[in-house]
Amino acid sequence: MEASAAETSATVPVVSADTTAVSPQTIANAYGDYASKSLEQTWSYFEKLAAVRSPDKALEVQTEFAKQAYETFIAESQKILELQNELARQRVVFLEGFMARMTQTTFDLRAARN
């Protein structure tokens, strides 16, 4: 028994409305944001370091900068990873839908021949 077009379209995966479309540009923007934050943190670090007058305070400023840079790296890397995962998921959903439409078209053509 052949599946109708309505039955087949109901099984095609659909992107949920609560997720936003992710593009390579979105990911590039996330990398740009991270680079911008990193440069701002580095600039702030050098300003603080220039104002330091003792080795103890210099070590404190350096430790603070290292901790802040690490936390920013982890947070931004996680954000970029999630964007890349969403882009991959969107592409798979698109391909699944495409394959479902192609399969249905093939079934419809075969049914029309018989």
GROMACS .gro file of N, CA, C and O in nm:
model
  456
    1MET      N    1   0.085  -0.118   0.000
    1MET     CA    2   0.000   0.000   0.000
    1MET      C    3   0.089   0.124   0.000
    1MET      O    4   0.178   0.137   0.081
    2GLU      N    5   0.061   0.216  -0.090
    2GLU     CA    6   0.140   0.337  -0.103
    2GLU      C    7   0.097   0.439   0.001
    2GLU      O    8  -0.022   0.451   0.033
    3ALA      N    9   0.193   0.516   0.054
    3ALA     CA   10   0.162   0.623   0.149
    3ALA      C   11   0.118   0.746   0.072
    3ALA      O   12   0.174   0.778  -0.033
    4SER      N   13   0.017   0.812   0.121
    4SER     CA   14  -0.029   0.934   0.054
    4SER      C   15   0.069   1.047   0.083
    4SER      O   16   0.149   1.041   0.175
    5ALA      N   17   0.058   1.153   0.004
    5ALA     CA   18   0.147   1.268   0.023
    5ALA      C   19   0.126   1.332   0.159
    5ALA      O   20   0.221   1.378   0.223
    6ALA      N   21   0.004   1.334   0.209
    6ALA     CA   22  -0.025   1.393   0.340
    6ALA      C   23   0.040   1.312   0.451
    6ALA      O   24   0.094   1.367   0.547
    7GLU      N   25   0.036   1.178   0.438
    7GLU     CA   26   0.097   1.092   0.539
    7GLU      C   27   0.248   1.108   0.539
    7GLU      O   28   0.311   1.112   0.643
    8THR      N   29   0.308   1.118   0.421
    8THR     CA   30   0.453   1.131   0.411
    8THR      C   31   0.499   1.266   0.463
    8THR      O   32   0.597   1.275   0.536
    9SER      N   33   0.426   1.372   0.429
    9SER     CA   34   0.468   1.505   0.476
    9SER      C   35   0.456   1.517   0.626
    9SER      O   36   0.526   1.595   0.688
   10ALA      N   37   0.368   1.439   0.687
   10ALA     CA   38   0.354   1.444   0.832
   10ALA      C   39   0.474   1.382   0.902
   10ALA      O   40   0.503   1.414   1.016
   11THR      N   41   0.547   1.294   0.833
   11THR     CA   42   0.662   1.230   0.893
   11THR      C   43   0.792   1.306   0.868
   11THR      O   44   0.895   1.270   0.922
   12VAL      N   45   0.787   1.409   0.785
   12VAL     CA   46   0.908   1.486   0.756
   12VAL      C   47   0.943   1.570   0.876
   12VAL      O   48   0.858   1.642   0.929
   13PRO      N   49   1.068   1.563   0.926
   13PRO     CA   50   1.107   1.642   1.042
   13PRO      C   51   1.094   1.791   1.014
   13PRO      O   52   1.121   1.837   0.904
   14VAL      N   53   1.053   1.863   1.113
   14VAL     CA   54   1.035   2.007   1.102
   14VAL      C   55   1.120   2.074   1.207
   14VAL      O   56   1.130   2.027   1.320
   15VAL      N   57   1.184   2.185   1.171
   15VAL     CA   58   1.263   2.262   1.266
   15VAL      C   59   1.167   2.330   1.361
   15VAL      O   60   1.070   2.393   1.319
   16SER      N   61   1.192   2.316   1.490
   16SER     CA   62   1.101   2.376   1.589
   16SER      C   63   1.111   2.528   1.585
   16SER      O   64   1.214   2.585   1.550
   17ALA      N   65   1.002   2.593   1.625
   17ALA     CA   66   0.994   2.738   1.617
   17ALA      C   67   1.082   2.808   1.721
   17ALA      O   68   1.117   2.924   1.706
   18ASP      N   69   1.118   2.737   1.829
   18ASP     CA   70   1.196   2.802   1.935
   18ASP      C   71   1.345   2.809   1.905
   18ASP      O   72   1.418   2.874   1.977
   19THR      N   73   1.391   2.745   1.800
   19THR     CA   74   1.532   2.755   1.762
   19THR      C   75   1.546   2.855   1.649
   19THR      O   76   1.461   2.863   1.561
   20THR      N   77   1.651   2.931   1.653
   20THR     CA   78   1.674   3.028   1.547
   20THR      C   79   1.764   2.965   1.442
   20THR      O   80   1.843   2.875   1.471
   21ALA      N   81   1.750   3.012   1.322
   21ALA     CA   82   1.831   2.960   1.213
   21ALA      C   83   1.976   3.003   1.234
   21ALA      O   84   2.004   3.118   1.264
   22VAL      N   85   2.064   2.907   1.223
   22VAL     CA   86   2.207   2.933   1.239
   22VAL      C   87   2.270   2.919   1.101
   22VAL      O   88   2.243   2.824   1.028
   23SER      N   89   2.354   3.013   1.067
   23SER     CA   90   2.424   3.011   0.939
   23SER      C   91   2.574   3.020   0.967
   23SER      O   92   2.616   3.050   1.079
   24PRO      N   93   2.655   2.993   0.865
   24PRO     CA   94   2.799   3.013   0.884
   24PRO      C   95   2.832   3.156   0.928
   24PRO      O   96   2.926   3.178   1.005
   25GLN      N   97   2.750   3.253   0.884
   25GLN     CA   98   2.772   3.392   0.925
   25GLN      C   99   2.749   3.410   1.075
   25GLN      O  100   2.822   3.483   1.141
   26THR      N  101   2.650   3.340   1.130
   26THR     CA  102   2.623   3.346   1.274
   26THR      C  103   2.745   3.296   1.351
   26THR      O  104   2.785   3.355   1.452
   27ILE      N  105   2.803   3.187   1.304
   27ILE     CA  106   2.921   3.130   1.369
   27ILE      C  107   3.040   3.225   1.355
   27ILE      O  108   3.114   3.247   1.451
   28ALA      N  109   3.057   3.283   1.237
   28ALA     CA  110   3.166   3.379   1.217
   28ALA      C  111   3.149   3.499   1.309
   28ALA      O  112   3.248   3.549   1.365
   29ASN      N  113   3.026   3.545   1.327
   29ASN     CA  114   3.000   3.656   1.420
   29ASN      C  115   3.035   3.618   1.563
   29ASN      O  116   3.087   3.701   1.638
   30ALA      N  117   3.007   3.495   1.601
   30ALA     CA  118   3.041   3.449   1.736
   30ALA      C  119   3.193   3.448   1.756
   30ALA      O  120   3.243   3.488   1.862
   31TYR      N  121   3.267   3.404   1.654
   31TYR     CA  122   3.414   3.409   1.663
   31TYR      C  123   3.462   3.554   1.673
   31TYR      O  124   3.553   3.584   1.750
   32GLY      N  125   3.399   3.643   1.596
   32GLY     CA  126   3.435   3.784   1.602
   32GLY      C  127   3.408   3.845   1.738
   32GLY      O  128   3.489   3.922   1.791
   33ASP      N  129   3.293   3.809   1.798
   33ASP     CA  130   3.260   3.857   1.932
   33ASP      C  131   3.364   3.810   2.034
   33ASP      O  132   3.405   3.885   2.122
   34TYR      N  133   3.402   3.682   2.021
   34TYR     CA  134   3.502   3.628   2.114
   34TYR      C  135   3.636   3.701   2.097
   34TYR      O  136   3.699   3.739   2.196
   35ALA      N  137   3.677   3.724   1.973
   35ALA     CA  138   3.804   3.794   1.950
   35ALA      C  139   3.797   3.936   2.008
   35ALA      O  140   3.894   3.983   2.069
   36SER      N  141   3.684   4.001   1.992
   36SER     CA  142   3.667   4.136   2.045
   36SER      C  143   3.675   4.138   2.198
   36SER      O  144   3.744   4.222   2.257
   37LYS      N  145   3.605   4.042   2.262
   37LYS     CA  146   3.610   4.033   2.409
   37LYS      C  147   3.753   4.005   2.456
   37LYS      O  148   3.799   4.061   2.555
   38SER      N  149   3.820   3.917   2.386
   38SER     CA  150   3.957   3.881   2.423
   38SER      C  151   4.050   4.002   2.413
   38SER      O  152   4.133   4.024   2.502
   39LEU      N  153   4.036   4.079   2.306
   39LEU     CA  154   4.119   4.199   2.291
   39LEU      C  155   4.090   4.302   2.399
   39LEU      O  156   4.183   4.364   2.453
   40GLU      N  157   3.962   4.318   2.433
   40GLU     CA  158   3.926   4.411   2.540
   40GLU      C  159   3.986   4.368   2.674
   40GLU      O  160   4.038   4.451   2.749
   41GLN      N  161   3.979   4.239   2.703
   41GLN     CA  162   4.036   4.187   2.828
   41GLN      C  163   4.187   4.207   2.830
   41GLN      O  164   4.244   4.244   2.932
   42THR      N  165   4.251   4.181   2.718
   42THR     CA  166   4.396   4.196   2.711
   42THR      C  167   4.437   4.342   2.728
   42THR      O  168   4.533   4.372   2.800
   43TRP      N  169   4.363   4.431   2.664
   43TRP     CA  170   4.393   4.574   2.677
   43TRP      C  171   4.377   4.619   2.822
   43TRP      O  172   4.460   4.692   2.875
   44SER      N  173   4.270   4.574   2.885
   44SER     CA  174   4.246   4.607   3.025
   44SER      C  175   4.359   4.553   3.114
   44SER      O  176   4.404   4.620   3.207
   45TYR      N  177   4.402   4.433   3.085
   45TYR     CA  178   4.512   4.371   3.161
   45TYR      C  179   4.638   4.456   3.152
   45TYR      O  180   4.702   4.484   3.254
   46PHE      N  181   4.674   4.498   3.032
   46PHE     CA  182   4.797   4.579   3.017
   46PHE      C  183   4.784   4.714   3.085
   46PHE      O  184   4.882   4.766   3.139
   47GLU      N  185   4.663   4.772   3.083
   47GLU     CA  186   4.643   4.899   3.153
   47GLU      C  187   4.663   4.880   3.304
   47GLU      O  188   4.728   4.962   3.369
   48LYS      N  189   4.604   4.773   3.358
   48LYS     CA  190   4.619   4.745   3.501
   48LYS      C  191   4.765   4.714   3.535
   48LYS      O  192   4.817   4.758   3.637
   49LEU      N  193   4.831   4.638   3.450
   49LEU     CA  194   4.969   4.600   3.474
   49LEU      C  195   5.062   4.722   3.472
   49LEU      O  196   5.156   4.731   3.550
   50ALA      N  197   5.033   4.816   3.384
   50ALA     CA  198   5.115   4.938   3.376
   50ALA      C  199   5.103   5.023   3.502
   50ALA      O  200   5.197   5.096   3.537
   51ALA      N  201   4.990   5.014   3.570
   51ALA     CA  202   4.968   5.094   3.690
   51ALA      C  203   5.023   5.029   3.817
   51ALA      O  204   5.030   5.093   3.922
   52VAL      N  205   5.066   4.905   3.807
   52VAL     CA  206   5.113   4.830   3.923
   52VAL      C  207   5.253   4.877   3.963
   52VAL      O  208   5.338   4.904   3.879
   53ARG      N  209   5.276   4.883   4.097
   53ARG     CA  210   5.405   4.930   4.147
   53ARG      C  211   5.479   4.824   4.228
   53ARG      O  212   5.591   4.847   4.271
   54SER      N  213   5.416   4.707   4.249
   54SER     CA  214   5.485   4.604   4.327
   54SER      C  215   5.471   4.468   4.258
   54SER      O  216   5.372   4.444   4.188
   55PRO      N  217   5.570   4.381   4.278
   55PRO     CA  218   5.564   4.248   4.217
   55PRO      C  219   5.444   4.167   4.266
   55PRO      O  220   5.386   4.091   4.188
   56ASP      N  221   5.407   4.184   4.393
   56ASP     CA  222   5.291   4.110   4.446
   56ASP      C  223   5.162   4.149   4.372
   56ASP      O  224   5.082   4.064   4.336
   57LYS      N  225   5.146   4.278   4.353
   57LYS     CA  226   5.026   4.327   4.283
   57LYS      C  227   5.029   4.284   4.136
   57LYS      O  228   4.925   4.250   4.079
   58ALA      N  229   5.147   4.282   4.075
   58ALA     CA  230   5.161   4.238   3.936
   58ALA      C  231   5.119   4.093   3.922
   58ALA      O  232   5.049   4.056   3.827
   59LEU      N  233   5.160   4.010   4.015
   59LEU     CA  234   5.121   3.869   4.014
   59LEU      C  235   4.970   3.855   4.032
   59LEU      O  236   4.907   3.771   3.966
   60GLU      N  237   4.912   3.937   4.117
   60GLU     CA  238   4.767   3.933   4.139
   60GLU      C  239   4.691   3.972   4.011
   60GLU      O  240   4.594   3.906   3.973
   61VAL      N  241   4.738   4.077   3.944
   61VAL     CA  242   4.675   4.122   3.820
   61VAL      C  243   4.689   4.014   3.712
   61VAL      O  244   4.594   3.985   3.638
   62GLN      N  245   4.806   3.953   3.705
   62GLN     CA  246   4.829   3.849   3.606
   62GLN      C  247   4.740   3.727   3.633
   62GLN      O  248   4.682   3.670   3.540
   63THR      N  249   4.727   3.688   3.757
   63THR     CA  250   4.642   3.575   3.794
   63THR      C  251   4.496   3.604   3.762
   63THR      O  252   4.425   3.518   3.709
   64GLU      N  253   4.452   3.724   3.793
   64GLU     CA  254   4.315   3.765   3.762
   64GLU      C  255   4.289   3.760   3.611
   64GLU      O  256   4.185   3.711   3.566
   65PHE      N  257   4.384   3.809   3.533
   65PHE     CA  258   4.371   3.808   3.388
   65PHE      C  259   4.365   3.664   3.335
   65PHE      O  260   4.280   3.632   3.250
   66ALA      N  261   4.451   3.578   3.383
   66ALA     CA  262   4.453   3.439   3.337
   66ALA      C  263   4.320   3.370   3.367
   66ALA      O  264   4.265   3.299   3.283
   67LYS      N  265   4.268   3.393   3.487
   67LYS     CA  266   4.139   3.333   3.525
   67LYS      C  267   4.028   3.386   3.436
   67LYS      O  268   3.946   3.309   3.385
   68GLN      N  269   4.025   3.514   3.415
   68GLN     CA  270   3.922   3.578   3.333
   68GLN      C  271   3.932   3.530   3.187
   68GLN      O  272   3.830   3.500   3.124
   69ALA      N  273   4.052   3.523   3.134
   69ALA     CA  274   4.072   3.478   2.996
   69ALA      C  275   4.028   3.333   2.979
   69ALA      O  276   3.963   3.297   2.880
   70TYR      N  277   4.059   3.250   3.077
   70TYR     CA  278   4.019   3.109   3.073
   70TYR      C  279   3.866   3.096   3.076
   70TYR      O  280   3.808   3.021   2.996
   71GLU      N  281   3.800   3.169   3.166
   71GLU     CA  282   3.655   3.162   3.176
   71GLU      C  283   3.587   3.211   3.049
   71GLU      O  284   3.489   3.152   3.003
   72THR      N  285   3.640   3.316   2.990
   72THR     CA  286   3.586   3.367   2.865
   72THR      C  287   3.604   3.265   2.754
   72THR      O  288   3.513   3.241   2.675
   73PHE      N  289   3.722   3.205   2.747
   73PHE     CA  290   3.750   3.103   2.645
   73PHE      C  291   3.651   2.987   2.656
   73PHE      O  292   3.593   2.944   2.556
   74ILE      N  293   3.629   2.938   2.777
   74ILE     CA  294   3.539   2.825   2.797
   74ILE      C  295   3.396   2.863   2.758
   74ILE      O  296   3.328   2.790   2.685
   75ALA      N  297   3.350   2.978   2.804
   75ALA     CA  298   3.212   3.022   2.776
   75ALA      C  299   3.191   3.044   2.626
   75ALA      O  300   3.090   2.997   2.569
   76GLU      N  301   3.282   3.112   2.562
   76GLU     CA  302   3.266   3.141   2.419
   76GLU      C  303   3.283   3.015   2.334
   76GLU      O  304   3.214   2.998   2.234
   77SER      N  305   3.373   2.927   2.375
   77SER     CA  306   3.390   2.801   2.302
   77SER      C  307   3.263   2.717   2.309
   77SER      O  308   3.222   2.657   2.210
   78GLN      N  309   3.201   2.715   2.426
   78GLN     CA  310   3.075   2.641   2.443
   78GLN      C  311   2.967   2.701   2.355
   78GLN      O  312   2.891   2.629   2.290
   79LYS      N  313   2.960   2.833   2.350
   79LYS     CA  314   2.860   2.901   2.268
   79LYS      C  315   2.881   2.868   2.120
   79LYS      O  316   2.785   2.836   2.049
   80ILE      N  317   3.006   2.873   2.074
   80ILE     CA  318   3.037   2.843   1.935
   80ILE      C  319   3.008   2.696   1.904
   80ILE      O  320   2.953   2.664   1.798
   81LEU      N  321   3.040   2.608   1.996
   81LEU     CA  322   3.011   2.465   1.977
   81LEU      C  323   2.861   2.442   1.962
   81LEU      O  324   2.817   2.366   1.875
   82GLU      N  325   2.781   2.508   2.045
   82GLU     CA  326   2.636   2.494   2.036
   82GLU      C  327   2.585   2.546   1.902
   82GLU      O  328   2.495   2.486   1.842
   83LEU      N  329   2.640   2.656   1.854
   83LEU     CA  330   2.600   2.709   1.723
   83LEU      C  331   2.636   2.610   1.612
   83LEU      O  332   2.556   2.587   1.520
   84GLN      N  333   2.756   2.552   1.619
   84GLN     CA  334   2.797   2.455   1.518
   84GLN      C  335   2.708   2.331   1.522
   84GLN      O  336   2.671   2.277   1.417
   85ASN      N  337   2.673   2.286   1.642
   85ASN     CA  338   2.584   2.170   1.655
   85ASN      C  339   2.447   2.201   1.596
   85ASN      O  340   2.388   2.116   1.528
   86GLU      N  341   2.395   2.320   1.621
   86GLU     CA  342   2.264   2.358   1.568
   86GLU      C  343   2.269   2.367   1.416
   86GLU      O  344   2.175   2.324   1.347
   87LEU      N  345   2.376   2.421   1.361
   87LEU     CA  346   2.390   2.428   1.215
   87LEU      C  347   2.392   2.288   1.156
   87LEU      O  348   2.324   2.261   1.055
   88ALA      N  349   2.466   2.198   1.216
   88ALA     CA  350   2.471   2.059   1.168
   88ALA      C  351   2.333   1.995   1.179
   88ALA      O  352   2.288   1.925   1.086
   89ARG      N  353   2.262   2.018   1.289
   89ARG     CA  354   2.129   1.962   1.307
   89ARG      C  355   2.033   2.014   1.199
   89ARG      O  356   1.957   1.938   1.139
   90GLN      N  357   2.040   2.143   1.171
   90GLN     CA  358   1.954   2.202   1.069
   90GLN      C  359   1.982   2.142   0.932
   90GLN      O  360   1.890   2.115   0.855
   91ARG      N  361   2.108   2.118   0.903
   91ARG     CA  362   2.142   2.059   0.773
   91ARG      C  363   2.092   1.915   0.762
   91ARG      O  364   2.046   1.873   0.657
   92VAL      N  365   2.103   1.840   0.871
   92VAL     CA  366   2.054   1.701   0.870
   92VAL      C  367   1.902   1.701   0.852
   92VAL      O  368   1.850   1.621   0.773
   93VAL      N  369   1.831   1.789   0.923
   93VAL     CA  370   1.686   1.797   0.909
   93VAL      C  371   1.649   1.830   0.765
   93VAL      O  372   1.557   1.772   0.707
   94PHE      N  373   1.721   1.924   0.705
   94PHE     CA  374   1.695   1.961   0.566
   94PHE      C  375   1.716   1.840   0.474
   94PHE      O  376   1.633   1.812   0.388
   95LEU      N  377   1.827   1.769   0.494
   95LEU     CA  378   1.854   1.653   0.409
   95LEU      C  379   1.751   1.542   0.430
   95LEU      O  380   1.713   1.475   0.333
   96GLU      N  381   1.707   1.522   0.554
   96GLU     CA  382   1.603   1.423   0.578
   96GLU      C  383   1.476   1.459   0.504
   96GLU      O  384   1.411   1.375   0.444
   97GLY      N  385   1.438   1.586   0.510
   97GLY     CA  386   1.319   1.632   0.439
   97GLY      C  387   1.334   1.617   0.288
   97GLY      O  388   1.242   1.575   0.219
   98PHE      N  389   1.451   1.651   0.238
   98PHE     CA  390   1.479   1.639   0.096
   98PHE      C  391   1.468   1.493   0.052
   98PHE      O  392   1.404   1.462  -0.049
   99MET      N  393   1.529   1.404   0.130
   99MET     CA  394   1.524   1.263   0.095
   99MET      C  395   1.381   1.209   0.103
   99MET      O  396   1.340   1.128   0.021
  100ALA      N  397   1.304   1.255   0.201
  100ALA     CA  398   1.165   1.213   0.212
  100ALA      C  399   1.085   1.259   0.090
  100ALA      O  400   1.004   1.182   0.036
  101ARG      N  401   1.108   1.383   0.046
  101ARG     CA  402   1.038   1.433  -0.073
  101ARG      C  403   1.080   1.356  -0.197
  101ARG      O  404   0.998   1.323  -0.282
  102MET      N  405   1.209   1.328  -0.210
  102MET     CA  406   1.257   1.254  -0.328
  102MET      C  407   1.201   1.112  -0.328
  102MET      O  408   1.161   1.061  -0.432
  103THR      N  409   1.197   1.050  -0.212
  103THR     CA  410   1.144   0.914  -0.201
  103THR      C  411   0.995   0.916  -0.237
  103THR      O  412   0.948   0.829  -0.311
  104GLN      N  413   0.921   1.014  -0.187
  104GLN     CA  414   0.779   1.023  -0.217
  104GLN      C  415   0.758   1.046  -0.366
  104GLN      O  416   0.669   0.986  -0.426
  105THR      N  417   0.839   1.131  -0.426
  105THR     CA  418   0.829   1.156  -0.570
  105THR      C  419   0.852   1.027  -0.647
  105THR      O  420   0.781   0.996  -0.743
  106THR      N  421   0.951   0.948  -0.605
  106THR     CA  422   0.980   0.821  -0.671
  106THR      C  423   0.862   0.726  -0.657
  106THR      O  424   0.820   0.663  -0.754
  107PHE      N  425   0.804   0.719  -0.535
  107PHE     CA  426   0.687   0.633  -0.516
  107PHE      C  427   0.570   0.680  -0.601
  107PHE      O  428   0.499   0.599  -0.660
  108ASP      N  429   0.550   0.812  -0.610
  108ASP     CA  430   0.439   0.865  -0.690
  108ASP      C  431   0.460   0.833  -0.837
  108ASP      O  432   0.364   0.797  -0.906
  109LEU      N  433   0.582   0.846  -0.887
  109LEU     CA  434   0.609   0.814  -1.027
  109LEU      C  435   0.589   0.666  -1.055
  109LEU      O  436   0.532   0.630  -1.158
  110ARG      N  437   0.633   0.582  -0.966
  110ARG     CA  438   0.614   0.437  -0.984
  110ARG      C  439   0.465   0.402  -0.980
  110ARG      O  440   0.419   0.317  -1.056
  111ALA      N  441   0.391   0.465  -0.889
  111ALA     CA  442   0.248   0.437  -0.877
  111ALA      C  443   0.175   0.484  -1.003
  111ALA      O  444   0.080   0.419  -1.049
  112ALA      N  445   0.219   0.596  -1.061
  112ALA     CA  446   0.155   0.649  -1.182
  112ALA      C  447   0.181   0.557  -1.301
  112ALA      O  448   0.097   0.547  -1.391
  113ARG      N  449   0.295   0.492  -1.304
  113ARG     CA  450   0.328   0.400  -1.415
  113ARG      C  451   0.241   0.274  -1.409
  113ARG      O  452   0.213   0.214  -1.511
  114ASN      N  453   0.208   0.232  -1.289
  114ASN     CA  454   0.133   0.106  -1.273
  114ASN      C  455  -0.012   0.128  -1.284
  114ASN      O  456  -0.099   0.175  -1.289
   0.00000   0.00000   0.00000
